[in-house]
Every structure is written in C-alpha cells, then in structure tokens.
Amino acid sequence: MTRQDTATHYSIDDMKALIETMQIYKKDNSGKGITRIAYGEEDEAAHLYLAGLMKEAGLEVYRDGIGTLYARLPGKDRSLPAVGTGSHLDTVPQGGAYDGALGVIAGFYALMQYKPQQLKRDLELVVFRAEESSRFGFSCIGSKVLTGKIDKARWEQNRDDDGNNFFEVLKSLGYQHDNLDNCIIKKDRFSAFVELHIEQGKRLENDKKTIGIVNGIAAPTRFSVTVNGHADHSGATPMYQRQDALVASAGIITDINRAACTEAVYGTVGTVGKLNVVPNSMNVIPGQVKFSVDIRGIDTESIQRVVQRLNNSVEKAEKDFGVSIDVQPISAESPVKLDDSICQVIENLCQKHDISYMTMLSGAGHDSMNMAPLYPTAMIFTPSVAGISHHPDEFTEFSDIAVAADLLAETLGTLANQ
C-alpha cells in the first residue's frame, strides 16, 4: 500500500519511534509489561507528552474537563462534521504496549499524512481516558462521559484499591468532577469515527489475514460479589462447623465457567479475574471473599442465561455453606452493531491495495461502542501475535502495524472528502 503522495514530514519510521517512546511511560522498570493505570502518574505524563508532541506538529490541540485529549487537522470546510479516530493510553496492570496506544499513535500518524485544508472535512484524533476497567471497575468511562452516558450513582459507589471513586480521583488531579455534562460532545461533531486496535485474539493470525474489518462489538455484563462467611482457626474448627467463604466462592466461580462453556457456541465468555480474600492467612478459614464477574458476548439471551446460572449458584452456596452473599451489578452494556457503509469503504481499500482481510466481531469492548450510537463507526483490527493481550508478551509485527496505519490514513481521507 502506498502512502499519500502529499504526506507531511511524519514518516512510518517516526511512528515506529513513537511506539517505542510511549513504552517509557509505565509504573516501573521491572520488565513486567506496561502498567499505566487510568489517571495514574504515568498515564498523566503520557497524555501531556503526546499533547505537546501533537501541538508541536501543528495540530490544534486541547484537553477537556476530564483530560480527554483532542488533536484536530483543519479541512477546507470547517462548518462540516469532522471525521474522527482514536483510542486510549491507559493499560491493565502489567499489560502490553499495543492495546489502545497503537490506535492513538496510528491515529496521529494518519492525521499527519495530510496537510491543513487538503481534505474537505477536519480530521480529529481523540485520546480517551480510563478505557480499562482495572482501576474503577467500569470500562470506557471517558467515552461514556463524552457521549452522555454518565452513571454518577454507580461511579460514586465503586472505588479503586486506594478507596477513591472516579470523581474523587478527578478532583485530586484538578479535573472537572462536579459537572461532567460540560464534557459531552455535540451530536454533529463527527460524520464518521474509525478506531484502529489490535485484535486481542487469534482469528487473524490463524486465518493468515492482515486486516480485520470489525462490524460488531460484544458487550460486558459485570458484577461485584461479596461472600461473607466466618473466619476461624484452621486447625481447631471441624469441617462440618465451617462457614468458608472461599470454598463457597470456588463453587460459584466454577459454575460461571461451566455456564460460559455451555454458551460458547454463541460466542459468550465468563471470567472471574480478581479476588480479595480476608484475612488471607494460611491458618485462618477465609471469612470474606470479594470477586468480580465479567460476562460478555454478542447474544443478549445467551449472556442472560449465564447471569441466571450465577444467581442460582449464589442461592445454592448460601444454603450449602451457611454464608451470606451480596451480588451488586456494575454494568450491563448492549452489543453494538457498527456501520456497514464505513466497513465497505475499508473493504474497498483492502481490495484496491491487495490487502488480505476478513470481516469479524470484536469480543473485547472498545470506546467505539459508545461512539457508535451517535456517529457512524467502524473498527480496523491488526493481528496480535499468538492472540496475546493484557499481558507483557502482547506484540504486533511492525509490518502489520504499517499496513493498518496506512489503511487508517486512507480510510479517514476517503471519508473526509465525502
């Protein structure tokens, strides 16, 4: 695929260098992946660095009341809705260098392939905040704020490991925290939005395809579960007198896994990825266990069957183990259909440049799922080696990145001239 003849000084090598530079912004240098938690020191530094870089490159740059970063390349007719792209910079603990960040860096590269006023419409890069649910228990908080999906009551209840909720963290950093409505973007801001992301799965690699054209996104349904038993001496308490919160939890977790396996034919998955055991001592029967449940898929009825299995398992555990269990819903997102016309534009460009591709669904959630109800939206996937993501070994070959970035640039340019 040939890059634009009118491209600016920002080259494919510059993009490669920026990918490496952004890996500096992580919590430590232990070598265990990239830890850049939402609104943490490293995340803040990465946003500020990128804002300075894009401003220096000549883009119109500003940050809104929650720190969302915008960079705009002006088109010929500034009264028209822009064409948008973007992703996020925050990571899971000990995550990879490509999840989210690649979409931001490739988006910057894509904008820089055009000169001001070259295209009919503006191009705009959006760097969303707090996409990962690792800190606050809610995913895609930044894009939810921008699109008016603000759930103040729930966001106030859920707290990070330091006991702070989303609003308290915003306040501590000097961001707007008491009126997020000022951050909502207008419904005519974009005529189209395209997010580039690593696949985070094995389909592209297994099928030997370079590009995934994403026409739908699975949605998560999440719960916080607290199992209250009774802590007691591990040696002096007979088995029949125990109220072991961890044993009760283990049965529930196993049932969730079995239910998700049953529903796998519909693409549904279920995960328990975080447990807190109290008092967490070898010689004490666990008195309390808190764990999170993440159920996601594209078939709403299938998701609900797994949820029902969770509820049934909770009732059984209370009776069998003499524990009390509190199940609190965190979120229940709806699967999202992406825009066929934009997918067709991407497909036409793949055919034009002889790029191998496939249409597919995304099992992971993305900021695009919040943009799609307001703006025609699509996604471009680039392969993840061995399907690994949310892990230090997350990797995408740069040859694949280059193809995807150029495809994104030409897609944005095509849409901007419509």
Short mmCIF file of C-alpha atoms in Angstrom, two decimals:
data_model
loop_
_atom_site.label_atom_id
_atom_site.label_comp_id
_atom_site.label_asym_id
_atom_site.label_seq_id
_atom_site.Cartn_x
_atom_site.Cartn_y
_atom_site.Cartn_z
CA MET A 1 0.00 0.00 0.00
CA THR A 2 1.39 3.37 -1.00
CA ARG A 3 1.25 6.29 1.40
CA GLN A 4 -0.19 9.62 0.33
CA ASP A 5 1.98 11.48 -2.19
CA THR A 6 1.15 14.67 -0.31
CA ALA A 7 2.23 13.26 3.05
CA THR A 8 3.89 15.54 5.58
CA HIS A 9 7.29 15.03 7.14
CA TYR A 10 5.84 12.48 9.61
CA SER A 11 7.02 9.10 8.36
CA ILE A 12 6.35 5.46 9.15
CA ASP A 13 9.71 5.42 10.98
CA ASP A 14 8.53 8.31 13.14
CA MET A 15 5.51 6.24 14.10
CA LYS A 16 7.72 3.29 14.99
CA ALA A 17 9.87 5.53 17.18
CA LEU A 18 6.80 6.91 18.95
CA ILE A 19 5.56 3.39 19.73
CA GLU A 20 8.88 2.75 21.45
CA THR A 21 8.87 6.11 23.24
CA MET A 22 5.43 5.58 24.72
CA GLN A 23 6.66 2.40 26.39
CA ILE A 24 8.75 4.60 28.70
CA TYR A 25 5.56 5.74 30.41
CA LYS A 26 4.96 2.86 32.79
CA LYS A 27 4.89 2.39 36.53
CA ASP A 28 8.25 0.68 36.95
CA ASN A 29 11.15 -0.80 35.03
CA SER A 30 10.80 -4.38 36.27
CA GLY A 31 10.29 -5.65 32.73
CA LYS A 32 6.82 -6.97 33.56
CA GLY A 33 4.92 -5.28 30.78
CA ILE A 34 3.37 -1.82 30.80
CA THR A 35 1.48 -0.59 33.87
CA ARG A 36 -0.15 2.73 33.02
CA ILE A 37 -3.29 2.83 35.13
CA ALA A 38 -6.03 5.35 34.30
CA TYR A 39 -5.26 8.78 35.80
CA GLY A 40 -2.12 7.46 37.44
CA GLU A 41 1.13 9.42 37.30
CA GLU A 42 2.34 7.55 34.21
CA ASP A 43 -0.96 7.96 32.36
CA GLU A 44 -0.97 11.68 33.08
CA ALA A 45 2.62 12.04 31.88
CA ALA A 46 1.89 10.12 28.67
CA HIS A 47 -1.07 12.37 27.86
CA LEU A 48 0.92 15.53 28.47
CA TYR A 49 3.84 14.31 26.38
CA LEU A 50 1.59 13.40 23.48
CA ALA A 51 -0.29 16.70 23.71
CA GLY A 52 2.98 18.60 23.42
CA LEU A 53 4.17 16.45 20.53
CA MET A 54 0.97 16.94 18.55
CA LYS A 55 0.89 20.67 19.18
CA GLU A 56 4.49 20.91 18.02
CA ALA A 57 3.47 19.02 14.86
CA GLY A 58 0.99 21.79 14.03
CA LEU A 59 -2.30 20.19 15.07
CA GLU A 60 -4.95 22.08 17.02
CA VAL A 61 -4.73 20.52 20.48
CA TYR A 62 -6.81 20.87 23.62
CA ARG A 63 -7.86 18.83 26.67
CA ASP A 64 -11.35 18.87 28.12
CA GLY A 65 -12.52 18.89 31.75
CA ILE A 66 -11.63 15.24 32.42
CA GLY A 67 -8.36 15.34 30.50
CA THR A 68 -9.55 13.82 27.24
CA LEU A 69 -7.07 14.86 24.57
CA TYR A 70 -8.20 16.19 21.18
CA ALA A 71 -5.98 16.95 18.19
CA ARG A 72 -7.51 18.35 15.00
CA LEU A 73 -6.27 18.84 11.45
CA PRO A 74 -8.37 21.54 9.73
CA GLY A 75 -10.11 20.77 6.45
CA LYS A 76 -11.39 23.09 3.75
CA ASP A 77 -14.93 23.45 5.14
CA ARG A 78 -14.75 23.77 8.91
CA SER A 79 -18.51 24.00 9.25
CA LEU A 80 -18.84 20.30 8.35
CA PRO A 81 -18.72 17.49 10.94
CA ALA A 82 -15.20 16.08 11.24
CA VAL A 83 -14.01 12.53 10.70
CA GLY A 84 -12.70 11.09 13.95
CA THR A 85 -10.33 8.40 15.10
CA GLY A 86 -8.70 7.49 18.39
CA SER A 87 -8.29 5.07 21.26
CA HIS A 88 -6.78 5.10 24.78
CA LEU A 89 -3.39 5.15 26.55
CA ASP A 90 -4.24 3.53 29.91
CA THR A 91 -3.44 -0.15 30.43
CA VAL A 92 -4.26 -3.03 32.72
CA PRO A 93 -1.62 -3.83 35.38
CA GLN A 94 1.41 -5.41 33.67
CA GLY A 95 -0.30 -5.11 30.31
CA GLY A 96 1.07 -4.71 26.82
CA ALA A 97 2.43 -1.84 24.78
CA TYR A 98 -0.10 -2.02 21.94
CA ASP A 99 -3.61 -2.27 23.43
CA GLY A 100 -5.11 1.19 22.98
CA ALA A 101 -1.83 3.01 22.50
CA LEU A 102 -1.44 1.69 18.95
CA GLY A 103 -4.77 3.23 17.93
CA VAL A 104 -3.68 6.59 19.33
CA ILE A 105 -0.24 6.53 17.72
CA ALA A 106 -1.54 5.28 14.36
CA GLY A 107 -4.27 7.92 14.55
CA PHE A 108 -1.66 10.64 14.99
CA TYR A 109 0.29 9.18 12.08
CA ALA A 110 -2.88 9.12 9.94
CA LEU A 111 -3.65 12.80 10.55
CA MET A 112 -0.07 13.73 9.73
CA GLN A 113 -0.34 12.18 6.26
CA TYR A 114 -2.38 15.20 5.18
CA LYS A 115 -1.77 18.92 5.07
CA PRO A 116 -4.12 21.52 6.57
CA GLN A 117 -7.05 22.28 4.22
CA GLN A 118 -6.11 19.35 1.96
CA LEU A 119 -9.27 17.42 2.79
CA LYS A 120 -12.88 18.58 2.65
CA ARG A 121 -13.51 17.90 6.35
CA ASP A 122 -11.45 18.23 9.52
CA LEU A 123 -9.78 15.12 10.90
CA GLU A 124 -9.73 14.73 14.67
CA LEU A 125 -7.87 12.36 16.99
CA VAL A 126 -9.48 11.61 20.36
CA VAL A 127 -7.39 10.11 23.19
CA PHE A 128 -9.97 8.68 25.56
CA ARG A 129 -9.46 8.38 29.32
CA ALA A 130 -9.99 5.34 31.58
CA GLU A 131 -10.91 2.79 28.90
CA GLU A 132 -9.72 -0.14 31.00
CA SER A 133 -11.87 -1.22 33.95
CA SER A 134 -8.82 -2.12 36.07
CA ARG A 135 -8.98 0.90 38.36
CA PHE A 136 -12.64 1.77 38.84
CA GLY A 137 -14.45 -1.41 37.78
CA PHE A 138 -16.12 0.32 34.82
CA SER A 139 -14.79 0.23 31.28
CA CYS A 140 -14.68 3.10 28.76
CA ILE A 141 -15.50 5.78 31.33
CA GLY A 142 -14.01 8.57 29.20
CA SER A 143 -16.02 7.77 26.07
CA LYS A 144 -19.15 7.33 28.20
CA VAL A 145 -18.67 10.83 29.60
CA LEU A 146 -18.18 12.32 26.13
CA THR A 147 -21.33 10.67 24.79
CA GLY A 148 -23.53 11.49 27.79
CA LYS A 149 -23.65 8.03 29.35
CA ILE A 150 -22.75 9.29 32.82
CA ASP A 151 -23.77 6.95 35.65
CA LYS A 152 -22.95 9.13 38.64
CA ALA A 153 -24.57 6.92 41.29
CA ARG A 154 -22.70 3.76 40.33
CA TRP A 155 -19.43 5.53 39.67
CA GLU A 156 -19.59 7.01 43.15
CA GLN A 157 -20.09 3.58 44.72
CA ASN A 158 -17.19 1.75 43.06
CA ARG A 159 -13.75 2.55 44.40
CA ASP A 160 -10.19 1.80 43.39
CA ASP A 161 -7.69 -0.08 45.55
CA ASP A 162 -6.93 3.14 47.45
CA GLY A 163 -10.59 3.68 48.34
CA ASN A 164 -11.22 6.53 45.90
CA ASN A 165 -14.00 6.70 43.34
CA PHE A 166 -13.74 8.20 39.87
CA PHE A 167 -14.93 11.66 40.94
CA GLU A 168 -12.55 11.85 43.88
CA VAL A 169 -9.61 10.98 41.62
CA LEU A 170 -10.66 13.69 39.15
CA LYS A 171 -10.85 16.23 41.97
CA SER A 172 -7.45 15.27 43.36
CA LEU A 173 -5.88 15.91 39.94
CA GLY A 174 -7.62 19.24 39.41
CA TYR A 175 -10.01 17.98 36.75
CA GLN A 176 -13.69 18.81 36.49
CA HIS A 177 -15.54 16.48 38.84
CA ASP A 178 -18.85 18.08 39.78
CA ASN A 179 -20.41 18.72 36.34
CA LEU A 180 -19.30 16.25 33.70
CA ASP A 181 -22.06 17.43 31.35
CA ASN A 182 -19.65 20.13 30.17
CA CYS A 183 -17.54 17.38 28.59
CA ILE A 184 -20.33 15.94 26.43
CA ILE A 185 -19.60 16.40 22.74
CA LYS A 186 -22.20 17.54 20.20
CA LYS A 187 -24.14 15.05 18.12
CA ASP A 188 -22.93 16.69 14.91
CA ARG A 189 -19.26 16.65 15.87
CA PHE A 190 -18.38 13.68 13.63
CA SER A 191 -19.65 12.37 10.31
CA ALA A 192 -17.72 9.14 10.92
CA PHE A 193 -15.44 7.56 13.51
CA VAL A 194 -12.87 4.79 12.91
CA GLU A 195 -10.80 3.16 15.66
CA LEU A 196 -7.70 1.10 14.96
CA HIS A 197 -6.89 -1.57 17.55
CA ILE A 198 -5.00 -4.81 17.97
CA GLU A 199 -7.27 -7.83 17.67
CA GLN A 200 -6.52 -9.33 21.12
CA GLY A 201 -7.34 -12.75 19.71
CA LYS A 202 -6.08 -15.35 17.23
CA ARG A 203 -8.51 -15.25 14.32
CA LEU A 204 -6.45 -13.01 12.03
CA GLU A 205 -3.27 -14.94 12.72
CA ASN A 206 -4.94 -18.33 12.33
CA ASP A 207 -6.64 -17.30 9.09
CA LYS A 208 -3.48 -15.58 7.84
CA LYS A 209 -5.20 -12.22 7.35
CA THR A 210 -3.55 -8.82 7.72
CA ILE A 211 -6.65 -6.76 8.49
CA GLY A 212 -9.86 -7.34 10.43
CA ILE A 213 -12.85 -5.19 9.47
CA VAL A 214 -14.95 -5.09 12.62
CA ASN A 215 -18.72 -4.87 12.13
CA GLY A 216 -19.86 -5.56 15.69
CA ILE A 217 -18.64 -5.37 19.31
CA ALA A 218 -19.52 -7.72 22.15
CA ALA A 219 -20.68 -6.16 25.42
CA PRO A 220 -19.80 -6.90 29.06
CA THR A 221 -22.22 -7.54 31.91
CA ARG A 222 -20.36 -7.23 35.22
CA PHE A 223 -20.99 -7.90 38.89
CA SER A 224 -19.21 -7.43 42.19
CA VAL A 225 -19.80 -10.38 44.53
CA THR A 226 -19.13 -10.36 48.29
CA VAL A 227 -19.28 -13.68 50.14
CA ASN A 228 -19.46 -13.34 53.94
CA GLY A 229 -18.61 -16.41 55.98
CA HIS A 230 -16.88 -16.72 59.33
CA ALA A 231 -13.12 -16.60 59.92
CA ASP A 232 -11.89 -19.23 62.35
CA HIS A 233 -8.88 -21.36 63.31
CA SER A 234 -7.93 -23.73 60.52
CA GLY A 235 -6.84 -26.46 62.91
CA ALA A 236 -9.41 -26.22 65.69
CA THR A 237 -12.57 -25.88 63.59
CA PRO A 238 -14.15 -29.17 62.35
CA MET A 239 -15.10 -29.30 58.69
CA TYR A 240 -18.83 -29.54 59.46
CA GLN A 241 -18.74 -26.33 61.55
CA ARG A 242 -17.15 -24.12 58.93
CA GLN A 243 -18.56 -21.17 57.02
CA ASP A 244 -15.73 -20.98 54.50
CA ALA A 245 -16.22 -18.00 52.19
CA LEU A 246 -13.52 -19.14 49.78
CA VAL A 247 -14.94 -22.65 49.32
CA ALA A 248 -18.36 -21.12 48.68
CA SER A 249 -16.82 -18.72 46.16
CA ALA A 250 -14.99 -21.52 44.39
CA GLY A 251 -18.27 -23.28 43.64
CA ILE A 252 -19.82 -20.12 42.21
CA ILE A 253 -16.77 -19.42 40.08
CA THR A 254 -16.77 -22.98 38.74
CA ASP A 255 -20.47 -22.67 37.85
CA ILE A 256 -19.84 -19.43 35.96
CA ASN A 257 -17.12 -21.14 33.97
CA ARG A 258 -19.35 -24.14 33.18
CA ALA A 259 -22.23 -21.91 32.13
CA ALA A 260 -19.99 -19.88 29.82
CA CYS A 261 -18.60 -23.07 28.29
CA THR A 262 -22.16 -24.19 27.57
CA GLU A 263 -22.87 -20.86 25.89
CA ALA A 264 -19.59 -20.78 23.95
CA VAL A 265 -21.42 -21.69 20.74
CA TYR A 266 -22.95 -18.20 20.89
CA GLY A 267 -19.56 -16.56 21.49
CA THR A 268 -20.30 -15.87 25.17
CA VAL A 269 -17.49 -15.92 27.73
CA GLY A 270 -17.35 -15.63 31.51
CA THR A 271 -14.39 -14.62 33.66
CA VAL A 272 -13.56 -14.12 37.32
CA GLY A 273 -10.25 -12.30 37.26
CA LYS A 274 -9.97 -10.61 40.64
CA LEU A 275 -10.39 -12.00 44.17
CA ASN A 276 -9.76 -10.43 47.57
CA VAL A 277 -9.62 -12.97 50.40
CA VAL A 278 -9.89 -11.87 54.05
CA PRO A 279 -7.89 -12.38 56.20
CA ASN A 280 -5.78 -14.14 53.57
CA SER A 281 -3.76 -16.22 56.03
CA MET A 282 -2.66 -19.84 55.71
CA ASN A 283 -4.00 -20.89 59.13
CA VAL A 284 -7.30 -18.97 59.11
CA ILE A 285 -10.53 -20.07 57.43
CA PRO A 286 -11.44 -17.31 54.94
CA GLY A 287 -14.18 -15.17 56.44
CA GLN A 288 -14.85 -12.98 53.43
CA VAL A 289 -14.18 -13.10 49.71
CA LYS A 290 -14.85 -10.36 47.19
CA PHE A 291 -14.61 -11.15 43.49
CA SER A 292 -15.59 -9.62 40.16
CA VAL A 293 -17.56 -11.33 37.41
CA ASP A 294 -17.20 -10.37 33.74
CA ILE A 295 -19.70 -11.95 31.32
CA ARG A 296 -19.66 -10.79 27.74
CA GLY A 297 -20.85 -11.70 24.28
CA ILE A 298 -22.91 -10.61 21.30
CA ASP A 299 -26.06 -12.63 22.09
CA THR A 300 -28.09 -10.93 24.84
CA GLU A 301 -30.16 -14.03 25.66
CA SER A 302 -27.02 -16.14 26.00
CA ILE A 303 -25.49 -13.60 28.38
CA GLN A 304 -28.64 -13.65 30.48
CA ARG A 305 -28.51 -17.43 30.78
CA VAL A 306 -25.03 -17.16 32.31
CA VAL A 307 -26.30 -14.43 34.65
CA GLN A 308 -29.14 -16.71 35.74
CA ARG A 309 -26.65 -19.51 36.42
CA LEU A 310 -24.69 -17.06 38.61
CA ASN A 311 -27.82 -16.20 40.58
CA ASN A 312 -28.79 -19.87 41.01
CA SER A 313 -25.27 -20.72 42.15
CA VAL A 314 -25.31 -17.93 44.72
CA GLU A 315 -28.57 -19.23 46.22
CA LYS A 316 -27.17 -22.76 46.40
CA ALA A 317 -23.90 -21.62 48.02
CA GLU A 318 -25.78 -19.73 50.74
CA LYS A 319 -27.72 -22.88 51.65
CA ASP A 320 -24.81 -25.33 51.34
CA PHE A 321 -22.15 -23.34 53.22
CA GLY A 322 -24.10 -21.12 55.62
CA VAL A 323 -22.70 -17.93 54.09
CA SER A 324 -24.42 -14.70 53.07
CA ILE A 325 -23.74 -13.34 49.61
CA ASP A 326 -24.27 -9.88 48.14
CA VAL A 327 -24.29 -9.51 44.36
CA GLN A 328 -24.05 -5.95 43.06
CA PRO A 329 -24.45 -5.16 39.34
CA ILE A 330 -21.63 -3.00 37.99
CA SER A 331 -22.64 -2.62 34.37
CA ALA A 332 -24.78 -4.19 31.66
CA GLU A 333 -23.76 -3.00 28.22
CA SER A 334 -25.56 -3.80 24.97
CA PRO A 335 -23.79 -5.41 21.98
CA VAL A 336 -23.10 -2.84 19.28
CA LYS A 337 -23.57 -3.05 15.50
CA LEU A 338 -21.04 -0.98 13.56
CA ASP A 339 -21.62 0.95 10.34
CA ASP A 340 -21.84 -1.09 7.13
CA SER A 341 -21.01 1.80 4.83
CA ILE A 342 -17.71 2.57 6.58
CA CYS A 343 -16.87 -1.14 6.66
CA GLN A 344 -17.45 -1.15 2.90
CA VAL A 345 -15.04 1.77 2.43
CA ILE A 346 -12.36 -0.16 4.36
CA GLU A 347 -13.09 -3.33 2.38
CA ASN A 348 -12.83 -1.47 -0.95
CA LEU A 349 -9.42 -0.08 0.07
CA CYS A 350 -8.21 -3.53 1.10
CA GLN A 351 -9.22 -4.87 -2.29
CA LYS A 352 -7.65 -1.89 -4.07
CA HIS A 353 -4.29 -2.49 -2.37
CA ASP A 354 -4.50 -6.30 -2.34
CA ILE A 355 -4.52 -6.49 1.47
CA SER A 356 -5.80 -9.75 2.90
CA TYR A 357 -8.74 -9.13 5.23
CA MET A 358 -11.77 -10.61 6.92
CA THR A 359 -14.91 -9.18 8.48
CA MET A 360 -15.30 -10.09 12.13
CA LEU A 361 -16.79 -9.28 15.52
CA SER A 362 -14.84 -7.96 18.49
CA GLY A 363 -15.11 -9.99 21.68
CA ALA A 364 -13.47 -7.18 23.64
CA GLY A 365 -15.16 -3.88 24.39
CA HIS A 366 -13.80 -0.61 22.99
CA ASP A 367 -14.53 3.10 23.14
CA SER A 368 -16.10 2.75 19.69
CA MET A 369 -19.09 1.01 21.24
CA ASN A 370 -20.02 4.31 22.90
CA MET A 371 -19.37 6.35 19.78
CA ALA A 372 -21.44 4.09 17.51
CA PRO A 373 -24.92 5.11 18.76
CA LEU A 374 -24.15 8.76 17.89
CA TYR A 375 -21.85 8.55 14.88
CA PRO A 376 -21.33 6.07 12.02
CA THR A 377 -18.47 3.99 13.45
CA ALA A 378 -16.22 1.11 12.42
CA MET A 379 -13.00 -0.52 13.59
CA ILE A 380 -9.84 -1.84 11.96
CA PHE A 381 -8.04 -4.74 13.64
CA THR A 382 -4.39 -5.64 13.20
CA PRO A 383 -3.13 -9.09 14.32
CA SER A 384 -1.93 -9.93 17.82
CA VAL A 385 0.89 -12.49 17.79
CA ALA A 386 -0.44 -15.72 19.35
CA GLY A 387 -3.59 -13.79 20.26
CA ILE A 388 -1.92 -12.47 23.42
CA SER A 389 -3.17 -9.26 25.04
CA HIS A 390 -3.41 -7.75 28.54
CA HIS A 391 -0.04 -9.40 29.12
CA PRO A 392 3.64 -8.37 28.91
CA ASP A 393 4.08 -10.61 25.85
CA GLU A 394 1.48 -8.68 23.83
CA PHE A 395 3.04 -7.98 20.43
CA THR A 396 2.14 -6.98 16.87
CA GLU A 397 4.60 -7.16 14.00
CA PHE A 398 5.52 -3.69 12.77
CA SER A 399 4.93 -4.75 9.16
CA ASP A 400 1.28 -5.36 10.11
CA ILE A 401 1.13 -2.07 12.02
CA ALA A 402 2.39 -0.17 8.97
CA VAL A 403 -0.28 -1.67 6.73
CA ALA A 404 -3.03 -0.93 9.24
CA ALA A 405 -1.85 2.65 9.85
CA ASP A 406 -1.73 3.42 6.14
CA LEU A 407 -5.15 1.85 5.69
CA LEU A 408 -6.49 4.01 8.53
CA ALA A 409 -5.00 7.13 6.95
CA GLU A 410 -6.55 6.43 3.57
CA THR A 411 -9.88 5.48 5.14
CA LEU A 412 -10.02 8.76 7.08
CA GLY A 413 -9.05 10.69 3.96
CA THR A 414 -11.73 8.99 1.88
CA LEU A 415 -14.42 9.67 4.47
CA ALA A 416 -13.27 13.27 4.94
CA ASN A 417 -13.74 14.00 1.24
CA GLN A 418 -17.31 12.70 1.19
#
